[in-house]
Amino acid sequence: MTFTVEELAVPTDIDAADAADYVASIALRNEVEALGYGTRDLAPEPVEVLPSFHDAESPRLLFGVRVDGALAARSFLELNTSEESPVAWATVEVLPAHRGRGVGTALAEHVEALARKHGRERLYVYAVSPDGPGERLVAPTGYGSVPLANPEVRFLLRRGFSLEQVERASRLALPLEPARLSAAVVAASAVSGDDYRLHRWVRRTPERWLDDMALLFTRMSTDAPSAGLEEPEDVWTRSRVVEAEEREEASPREMLTVAVEHIPSGRLAGYSSLSVPPQQARAVMQDDTLVLREHRGHRLGMLLKVANLANLAELRPGHPSVITFNAEENRHMLDVNEAVGFEPIGHEGAWLKRLS
Ligand SMILES: CC(C)(COP(=O)(O)OP(=O)(O)OC[C@H]1O[C@@H](n2cnc3c(N)ncnc32)[C@H](O)[C@@H]1OP(=O)(O)O)[C@@H](O)C(=O)NCCC(=O)NCCS
């Protein structure tokens, strides 16, 4: 059986006349992800992920396969526009009822061919791997593994991808006991000392910190453990921060950020952000957390995390949980998260295919 891969319209805004396929593709994505994690806690709403499709530095193309007129599978291809970064990201998701018939292969072949046509050398895929029985494939980092018999693992291996890293998804049940949380903030700031001071904001970065946040975002791309993925440096400038935050204004989610200033230099040493959905019944997503290398070892990671959880409890209380993703080998960050009370809910593999 052959399947026709169609490019699906990415609407300029969620109320546009051509938004239906895009909306259906996000519902499909969420259904497949929920099967992998056993929870719908992670599911974003279509309007919330739309800005990522319009990122000027890394736009996404959307594809689908229909069976009897209904969307049976989707895939996206994200192409970094920088010529020095010959990389692309993709994913393929097929509804369970349509698996094992070549739909996934058709979509994967399509996006791989397109990535090659655009001169990309490396293709990255993040795939959820639910736990399963039998032999396991261990990440080359030595931390984390995925079941070899899983369909996504077989599919990616057969297509020439290699497993480079395993990420852990963890969940923190809310609310935290207020006294415990404030004690944790006090304990972490006692270790960090008088050289550091916290700042916080909701959504847009204050003018004063734009240059510092551009540096921190750039360092996020190089300083987070990336195993054998060779992820390129993603350079942020002041104007890119402003543009990205302008685009995010279209999302109903709010970003709560806590940053720490190194008082002697007047520069930011780290930050942590939580992405909060408008509906109180939905989970909050932990976004980036970074402490610059030169400021590590002062308990700033813990300080930022607990300060932002206290911030969340104060400004946007009532959400059931916070979800976070960390590389299995990122022991420092996992130590902080485990101490705060995060518990593992599932894993995803980071896969790489060399296209040339
Ligand atoms: C991984 C995934 C995309 C595969 O989709 P799929 O449509 O089942 O993929 P295919 O049908 O092309 O290939 C799957 C299996 O069916 C077999 N197959 C392909 N065409 C077939 C056909 N015409 N008849 C029978 N079997 C067929 C393939 O050989 C393959 O078998 P294998 O895994 O034992 O080697 C799907 O399982 C999925 O959506 N998983 C969750 C999302 C995910 O993890 N995505 C990450 C991968 S990018």
Short mmCIF file of C-alpha atoms and ligand atoms in Angstrom, two decimals:
data_model
loop_
_atom_site.label_atom_id
_atom_site.label_comp_id
_atom_site.label_asym_id
_atom_site.label_seq_id
_atom_site.Cartn_x
_atom_site.Cartn_y
_atom_site.Cartn_z
CA MET A 1 0.00 0.00 0.00
CA THR A 2 1.28 3.47 -0.77
CA PHE A 3 0.53 6.56 1.22
CA THR A 4 0.53 10.15 0.09
CA VAL A 5 2.47 12.58 2.24
CA GLU A 6 0.91 16.04 2.18
CA GLU A 7 2.35 19.26 3.48
CA LEU A 8 -0.17 20.66 5.97
CA ALA A 9 -0.83 24.39 6.32
CA VAL A 10 0.65 26.09 9.36
CA PRO A 11 -1.80 28.91 10.09
CA THR A 12 -0.58 32.40 10.89
CA ASP A 13 -2.89 32.42 13.88
CA ILE A 14 -5.10 29.85 15.51
CA ASP A 15 -8.37 31.43 14.31
CA ALA A 16 -7.27 31.46 10.66
CA ALA A 17 -9.52 29.71 8.14
CA ASP A 18 -6.83 27.12 7.31
CA ALA A 19 -6.05 26.08 10.92
CA ALA A 20 -8.03 22.79 11.00
CA ASP A 21 -5.24 20.44 9.81
CA TYR A 22 -2.72 22.03 12.15
CA VAL A 23 -5.14 21.68 15.09
CA ALA A 24 -5.82 18.02 14.18
CA SER A 25 -2.07 17.38 13.97
CA ILE A 26 -1.50 18.66 17.53
CA ALA A 27 -4.39 16.52 18.84
CA LEU A 28 -2.73 13.53 17.13
CA ARG A 29 0.65 14.43 18.61
CA ASN A 30 -0.88 14.64 22.08
CA GLU A 31 -2.61 11.29 21.73
CA VAL A 32 0.63 9.55 20.72
CA GLU A 33 2.61 11.27 23.49
CA ALA A 34 0.02 10.29 26.14
CA LEU A 35 0.46 6.63 25.13
CA GLY A 36 4.22 6.98 25.65
CA TYR A 37 4.02 8.68 29.06
CA GLY A 38 0.77 7.25 30.40
CA THR A 39 -0.48 10.76 31.19
CA ARG A 40 -2.01 13.70 29.36
CA ASP A 41 -0.21 16.06 31.74
CA LEU A 42 2.23 17.14 29.03
CA ALA A 43 -0.28 17.89 26.27
CA PRO A 44 0.08 21.43 24.90
CA GLU A 45 -2.85 23.20 23.25
CA PRO A 46 -2.49 23.96 19.52
CA VAL A 47 -2.26 27.71 20.15
CA GLU A 48 0.62 27.19 22.59
CA VAL A 49 2.97 25.47 20.15
CA LEU A 50 2.12 27.62 17.15
CA PRO A 51 4.90 30.18 17.88
CA SER A 52 7.52 27.40 17.57
CA PHE A 53 6.39 26.76 13.96
CA HIS A 54 7.03 30.42 13.13
CA ASP A 55 10.48 30.74 14.71
CA ALA A 56 12.52 32.78 12.21
CA GLU A 57 15.74 30.95 13.16
CA SER A 58 14.22 27.46 13.13
CA PRO A 59 10.93 27.30 11.24
CA ARG A 60 8.95 24.05 11.17
CA LEU A 61 7.28 22.39 8.20
CA LEU A 62 4.31 20.15 8.91
CA PHE A 63 3.33 16.98 7.03
CA GLY A 64 0.52 14.45 7.31
CA VAL A 65 -0.86 11.24 5.90
CA ARG A 66 -4.63 10.86 5.66
CA VAL A 67 -6.47 7.55 5.68
CA ASP A 68 -10.10 7.74 4.54
CA GLY A 69 -9.91 11.51 4.79
CA ALA A 70 -8.83 11.63 8.46
CA LEU A 71 -5.34 12.45 9.66
CA ALA A 72 -3.62 9.15 10.56
CA ALA A 73 -0.09 10.42 11.10
CA ARG A 74 1.93 13.59 11.17
CA SER A 75 5.52 14.67 11.11
CA PHE A 76 7.41 17.90 11.33
CA LEU A 77 10.77 18.98 10.05
CA GLU A 78 12.54 21.86 11.77
CA LEU A 79 15.32 23.44 9.77
CA ASN A 80 17.77 25.70 11.48
CA THR A 81 18.24 28.54 9.00
CA SER A 82 21.83 29.29 9.99
CA GLU A 83 24.23 28.03 7.31
CA GLU A 84 26.83 27.15 9.95
CA SER A 85 24.34 24.80 11.61
CA PRO A 86 23.69 22.00 9.11
CA VAL A 87 21.16 20.30 11.35
CA ALA A 88 17.47 19.48 11.35
CA TRP A 89 15.01 18.06 13.85
CA ALA A 90 12.11 15.81 12.98
CA THR A 91 9.54 13.52 14.44
CA VAL A 92 7.03 11.05 13.04
CA GLU A 93 3.87 10.11 14.92
CA VAL A 94 1.39 7.51 13.71
CA LEU A 95 -1.92 6.75 15.46
CA PRO A 96 -1.82 3.16 16.82
CA ALA A 97 -4.65 1.97 14.54
CA HIS A 98 -2.56 2.81 11.47
CA ARG A 99 0.84 1.43 12.53
CA GLY A 100 2.77 -1.38 10.89
CA ARG A 101 1.58 -0.56 7.37
CA GLY A 102 4.34 1.69 6.16
CA VAL A 103 2.82 5.08 7.08
CA GLY A 104 5.68 5.93 9.43
CA THR A 105 8.24 4.91 6.80
CA ALA A 106 6.58 7.10 4.15
CA LEU A 107 6.70 10.17 6.42
CA ALA A 108 10.25 9.47 7.62
CA GLU A 109 11.52 9.05 4.05
CA HIS A 110 9.83 12.29 3.07
CA VAL A 111 11.34 14.44 5.83
CA GLU A 112 14.79 12.83 5.51
CA ALA A 113 14.83 13.51 1.76
CA LEU A 114 13.78 17.11 2.37
CA ALA A 115 16.48 17.58 5.03
CA ARG A 116 19.06 16.24 2.55
CA LYS A 117 17.73 18.54 -0.17
CA HIS A 118 18.34 21.46 2.18
CA GLY A 119 21.93 20.28 2.67
CA ARG A 120 21.48 19.17 6.28
CA GLU A 121 24.07 16.73 7.60
CA ARG A 122 22.52 15.66 10.86
CA LEU A 123 18.94 14.83 11.75
CA TYR A 124 17.76 14.68 15.37
CA VAL A 125 14.70 12.88 16.68
CA TYR A 126 13.36 12.80 20.25
CA ALA A 127 11.15 9.75 20.80
CA VAL A 128 9.26 8.70 23.92
CA SER A 129 10.05 5.12 24.91
CA PRO A 130 7.54 3.59 27.31
CA ASP A 131 9.04 0.93 29.55
CA GLY A 132 8.82 -2.60 28.22
CA PRO A 133 10.20 -6.09 28.79
CA GLY A 134 13.33 -7.70 27.37
CA GLU A 135 16.74 -6.54 26.24
CA ARG A 136 17.64 -2.87 26.49
CA LEU A 137 19.66 -0.46 24.41
CA VAL A 138 21.90 1.58 26.72
CA ALA A 139 22.79 5.18 25.80
CA PRO A 140 26.51 5.62 25.01
CA THR A 141 26.68 8.04 27.97
CA GLY A 142 26.19 4.94 30.17
CA TYR A 143 23.11 6.55 31.75
CA GLY A 144 19.61 5.44 30.79
CA SER A 145 18.34 2.86 28.32
CA VAL A 146 15.32 2.05 26.13
CA PRO A 147 13.61 -1.32 25.46
CA LEU A 148 14.99 -2.81 22.22
CA ALA A 149 11.66 -4.39 21.31
CA ASN A 150 9.74 -1.08 21.34
CA PRO A 151 8.34 -0.11 17.90
CA GLU A 152 9.94 3.36 17.91
CA VAL A 153 13.34 1.87 18.85
CA ARG A 154 13.18 -0.74 16.08
CA PHE A 155 11.93 1.87 13.61
CA LEU A 156 14.74 4.34 14.33
CA LEU A 157 17.50 1.69 14.39
CA ARG A 158 16.31 0.30 11.07
CA ARG A 159 16.39 3.81 9.59
CA GLY A 160 20.03 4.26 10.60
CA PHE A 161 19.60 6.41 13.72
CA SER A 162 21.83 5.93 16.74
CA LEU A 163 20.70 6.44 20.33
CA GLU A 164 22.84 9.22 21.80
CA GLN A 165 21.16 10.16 25.06
CA VAL A 166 18.24 9.25 27.31
CA GLU A 167 16.16 11.97 28.94
CA ARG A 168 14.07 11.47 32.03
CA ALA A 169 10.68 13.14 32.41
CA SER A 170 9.83 13.79 36.06
CA ARG A 171 6.76 15.06 37.86
CA LEU A 172 6.52 17.11 41.03
CA ALA A 173 3.14 16.93 42.75
CA LEU A 174 1.85 20.30 43.99
CA PRO A 175 1.26 21.98 46.34
CA LEU A 176 4.52 21.85 48.25
CA GLU A 177 4.29 22.55 51.94
CA PRO A 178 4.83 26.35 52.18
CA ALA A 179 7.05 26.15 55.28
CA ARG A 180 9.27 23.51 53.62
CA LEU A 181 9.56 25.59 50.48
CA SER A 182 10.54 28.80 52.24
CA ALA A 183 13.02 26.86 54.40
CA ALA A 184 14.58 25.48 51.19
CA VAL A 185 14.93 29.01 49.74
CA VAL A 186 16.55 30.23 52.98
CA ALA A 187 18.90 27.20 53.13
CA ALA A 188 20.02 27.62 49.50
CA SER A 189 20.58 31.39 49.81
CA ALA A 190 22.59 30.85 53.00
CA VAL A 191 25.04 28.75 50.94
CA SER A 192 24.99 31.11 47.91
CA GLY A 193 25.92 34.05 50.15
CA ASP A 194 25.66 37.83 49.85
CA ASP A 195 27.20 38.06 46.37
CA TYR A 196 23.98 36.89 44.72
CA ARG A 197 20.55 38.49 44.52
CA LEU A 198 17.34 37.15 42.97
CA HIS A 199 15.16 38.94 40.40
CA ARG A 200 11.90 37.76 38.93
CA TRP A 201 9.54 38.60 36.12
CA VAL A 202 6.47 37.31 34.31
CA ARG A 203 6.63 36.89 30.48
CA ARG A 204 8.94 39.55 28.93
CA THR A 205 12.53 40.03 30.10
CA PRO A 206 13.04 43.50 31.59
CA GLU A 207 15.05 45.81 29.30
CA ARG A 208 17.91 45.85 31.81
CA TRP A 209 18.54 42.10 31.50
CA LEU A 210 18.13 41.56 27.73
CA ASP A 211 21.88 41.26 26.98
CA ASP A 212 22.41 38.97 29.94
CA MET A 213 19.51 36.72 28.96
CA ALA A 214 20.84 36.52 25.38
CA LEU A 215 24.12 35.21 26.80
CA LEU A 216 22.35 32.77 29.12
CA PHE A 217 20.16 31.41 26.27
CA THR A 218 23.27 30.96 24.10
CA ARG A 219 25.05 29.13 26.89
CA MET A 220 21.97 26.94 27.43
CA SER A 221 22.68 25.48 23.98
CA THR A 222 26.28 24.60 24.82
CA ASP A 223 26.35 24.05 28.59
CA ALA A 224 23.50 21.57 29.06
CA PRO A 225 24.81 18.01 28.64
CA SER A 226 24.24 16.95 25.02
CA ALA A 227 26.12 13.62 24.95
CA GLY A 228 27.12 12.69 21.36
CA LEU A 229 24.47 14.90 19.79
CA GLU A 230 26.94 17.62 18.75
CA GLU A 231 24.14 20.13 18.97
CA PRO A 232 25.41 23.39 17.51
CA GLU A 233 25.80 26.59 19.50
CA ASP A 234 22.56 28.52 19.15
CA VAL A 235 23.53 32.17 19.30
CA TRP A 236 21.05 34.55 20.89
CA THR A 237 21.22 38.31 20.55
CA ARG A 238 19.30 41.00 22.36
CA SER A 239 17.00 41.48 19.36
CA ARG A 240 16.38 37.73 19.02
CA VAL A 241 15.26 37.62 22.67
CA VAL A 242 12.87 40.52 22.03
CA GLU A 243 11.49 38.90 18.85
CA ALA A 244 11.05 35.47 20.46
CA GLU A 245 9.24 36.97 23.42
CA GLU A 246 7.03 39.04 21.10
CA ARG A 247 6.07 35.84 19.26
CA GLU A 248 5.32 34.11 22.56
CA GLU A 249 2.80 36.86 23.38
CA ALA A 250 0.46 34.92 21.06
CA SER A 251 0.59 31.97 23.45
CA PRO A 252 -1.75 32.03 26.45
CA ARG A 253 0.98 30.39 28.53
CA GLU A 254 2.92 32.63 30.88
CA MET A 255 6.63 32.28 31.54
CA LEU A 256 7.62 32.88 35.18
CA THR A 257 11.35 33.56 35.34
CA VAL A 258 13.67 33.85 38.30
CA ALA A 259 17.23 35.03 37.62
CA VAL A 260 20.18 35.46 39.92
CA GLU A 261 22.45 38.49 39.70
CA HIS A 262 26.11 38.28 40.67
CA ILE A 263 26.24 41.58 42.57
CA PRO A 264 30.02 42.33 42.21
CA SER A 265 29.82 42.13 38.38
CA GLY A 266 26.22 43.30 38.01
CA ARG A 267 25.62 40.44 35.55
CA LEU A 268 23.17 37.55 35.64
CA ALA A 269 24.73 34.22 36.66
CA GLY A 270 21.74 31.98 36.01
CA TYR A 271 18.00 31.65 35.51
CA SER A 272 15.13 29.22 35.71
CA SER A 273 11.75 29.49 33.99
CA LEU A 274 8.38 27.83 34.47
CA SER A 275 5.84 27.81 31.66
CA VAL A 276 2.37 28.14 33.17
CA PRO A 277 -0.79 27.24 31.24
CA PRO A 278 -3.88 29.42 31.72
CA GLN A 279 -6.03 26.54 32.99
CA GLN A 280 -5.39 25.82 36.66
CA ALA A 281 -6.11 22.08 36.21
CA ARG A 282 -3.15 21.64 33.85
CA ALA A 283 0.48 20.86 34.69
CA VAL A 284 3.16 23.55 34.69
CA MET A 285 6.21 22.81 32.53
CA GLN A 286 9.70 23.48 33.82
CA ASP A 287 11.54 25.33 31.07
CA ASP A 288 15.29 26.04 31.09
CA THR A 289 17.45 26.19 34.20
CA LEU A 290 21.04 27.28 33.81
CA VAL A 291 23.86 28.45 36.04
CA LEU A 292 26.92 29.74 34.15
CA ARG A 293 29.95 27.46 34.62
CA GLU A 294 31.93 30.17 36.41
CA HIS A 295 29.20 30.45 39.06
CA ARG A 296 28.62 26.78 39.76
CA GLY A 297 29.10 25.23 43.19
CA HIS A 298 27.19 27.94 45.12
CA ARG A 299 23.85 26.08 45.32
CA LEU A 300 22.43 28.54 42.75
CA GLY A 301 20.67 25.74 40.81
CA MET A 302 18.74 24.79 43.93
CA LEU A 303 18.13 28.44 44.83
CA LEU A 304 16.66 29.22 41.40
CA LYS A 305 14.45 26.11 41.37
CA VAL A 306 12.96 26.55 44.82
CA ALA A 307 12.64 30.33 44.45
CA ASN A 308 10.64 29.85 41.26
CA LEU A 309 8.44 27.17 42.86
CA ALA A 310 7.74 29.65 45.69
CA ASN A 311 7.03 32.26 43.01
CA LEU A 312 4.58 29.89 41.30
CA ALA A 313 2.81 29.15 44.60
CA GLU A 314 2.46 32.88 45.25
CA LEU A 315 1.54 34.16 41.75
CA ARG A 316 -0.24 31.20 40.08
CA PRO A 317 -1.32 28.72 42.76
CA GLY A 318 -3.53 25.69 42.23
CA HIS A 319 -1.80 23.76 39.42
CA PRO A 320 -1.53 19.98 40.08
CA SER A 321 2.09 19.42 39.12
CA VAL A 322 5.31 20.55 37.46
CA ILE A 323 6.90 18.42 34.73
CA THR A 324 10.59 18.57 33.88
CA PHE A 325 12.98 16.86 31.45
CA ASN A 326 16.63 16.14 32.24
CA ALA A 327 19.40 14.12 30.64
CA GLU A 328 19.95 10.93 32.67
CA GLU A 329 23.63 11.84 33.02
CA ASN A 330 22.85 15.35 34.33
CA ARG A 331 23.40 14.27 37.92
CA HIS A 332 23.64 17.81 39.35
CA MET A 333 20.23 18.81 37.99
CA LEU A 334 18.65 15.45 38.91
CA ASP A 335 20.01 15.79 42.47
CA VAL A 336 18.34 19.18 42.78
CA ASN A 337 15.06 17.89 41.33
CA GLU A 338 15.00 14.74 43.44
CA ALA A 339 15.68 16.80 46.59
CA VAL A 340 12.72 19.05 45.70
CA GLY A 341 10.47 15.97 45.24
CA PHE A 342 10.35 15.27 41.47
CA GLU A 343 9.67 11.61 40.59
CA PRO A 344 10.37 9.92 37.21
CA ILE A 345 7.34 9.32 34.95
CA GLY A 346 9.02 8.16 31.73
CA HIS A 347 11.91 8.42 29.32
CA GLU A 348 12.69 9.60 25.84
CA GLY A 349 15.61 8.81 23.60
CA ALA A 350 17.58 11.47 21.71
CA TRP A 351 18.52 9.95 18.34
CA LEU A 352 20.89 11.10 15.62
CA LYS A 353 21.14 10.17 11.95
CA ARG A 354 24.03 11.35 9.80
CA LEU A 355 22.62 12.27 6.42
CA SER A 356 25.91 12.66 4.60
C1 LIG B 1 7.62 4.63 15.28
C2 LIG B 1 6.35 4.85 14.46
C3 LIG B 1 6.40 6.26 13.87
C4 LIG B 1 6.30 3.81 13.33
O1 LIG B 1 5.15 4.07 12.53
P1 LIG B 1 4.55 2.91 11.57
O2 LIG B 1 3.58 3.54 10.67
O3 LIG B 1 4.11 1.76 12.38
O4 LIG B 1 5.86 2.55 10.75
P2 LIG B 1 5.96 1.51 9.55
O5 LIG B 1 4.67 0.81 9.35
O6 LIG B 1 6.49 2.25 8.40
O7 LIG B 1 7.05 0.55 10.11
C5 LIG B 1 6.80 -0.15 11.34
C6 LIG B 1 6.89 -1.64 11.15
O8 LIG B 1 5.94 -2.04 10.19
C7 LIG B 1 6.58 -2.76 9.17
N1 LIG B 1 5.94 -2.45 7.89
C8 LIG B 1 6.20 -1.42 7.09
N2 LIG B 1 5.41 -1.47 6.02
C9 LIG B 1 4.62 -2.53 6.18
C10 LIG B 1 3.57 -3.07 5.43
N3 LIG B 1 3.22 -2.56 4.26
N4 LIG B 1 2.95 -4.17 5.91
C11 LIG B 1 3.32 -4.72 7.07
N5 LIG B 1 4.32 -4.21 7.84
C12 LIG B 1 4.95 -3.14 7.39
C13 LIG B 1 7.98 -2.24 9.16
O9 LIG B 1 8.88 -3.16 8.58
C14 LIG B 1 8.21 -2.07 10.61
O10 LIG B 1 8.48 -3.32 11.21
P3 LIG B 1 9.62 -3.49 12.28
O11 LIG B 1 9.49 -2.36 13.28
O12 LIG B 1 9.35 -4.82 12.86
O13 LIG B 1 10.92 -3.40 11.52
C15 LIG B 1 5.09 4.65 15.32
O14 LIG B 1 5.21 3.46 16.05
C16 LIG B 1 4.81 5.77 16.27
O15 LIG B 1 4.13 6.73 15.92
N6 LIG B 1 5.35 5.69 17.51
C17 LIG B 1 5.19 6.75 18.48
C18 LIG B 1 5.89 8.02 18.04
C19 LIG B 1 7.38 7.84 17.98
O16 LIG B 1 8.01 7.24 18.83
N7 LIG B 1 8.01 8.41 16.97
C20 LIG B 1 9.44 8.39 16.91
C21 LIG B 1 9.93 7.89 15.63
S1 LIG B 1 10.29 9.27 14.60
#
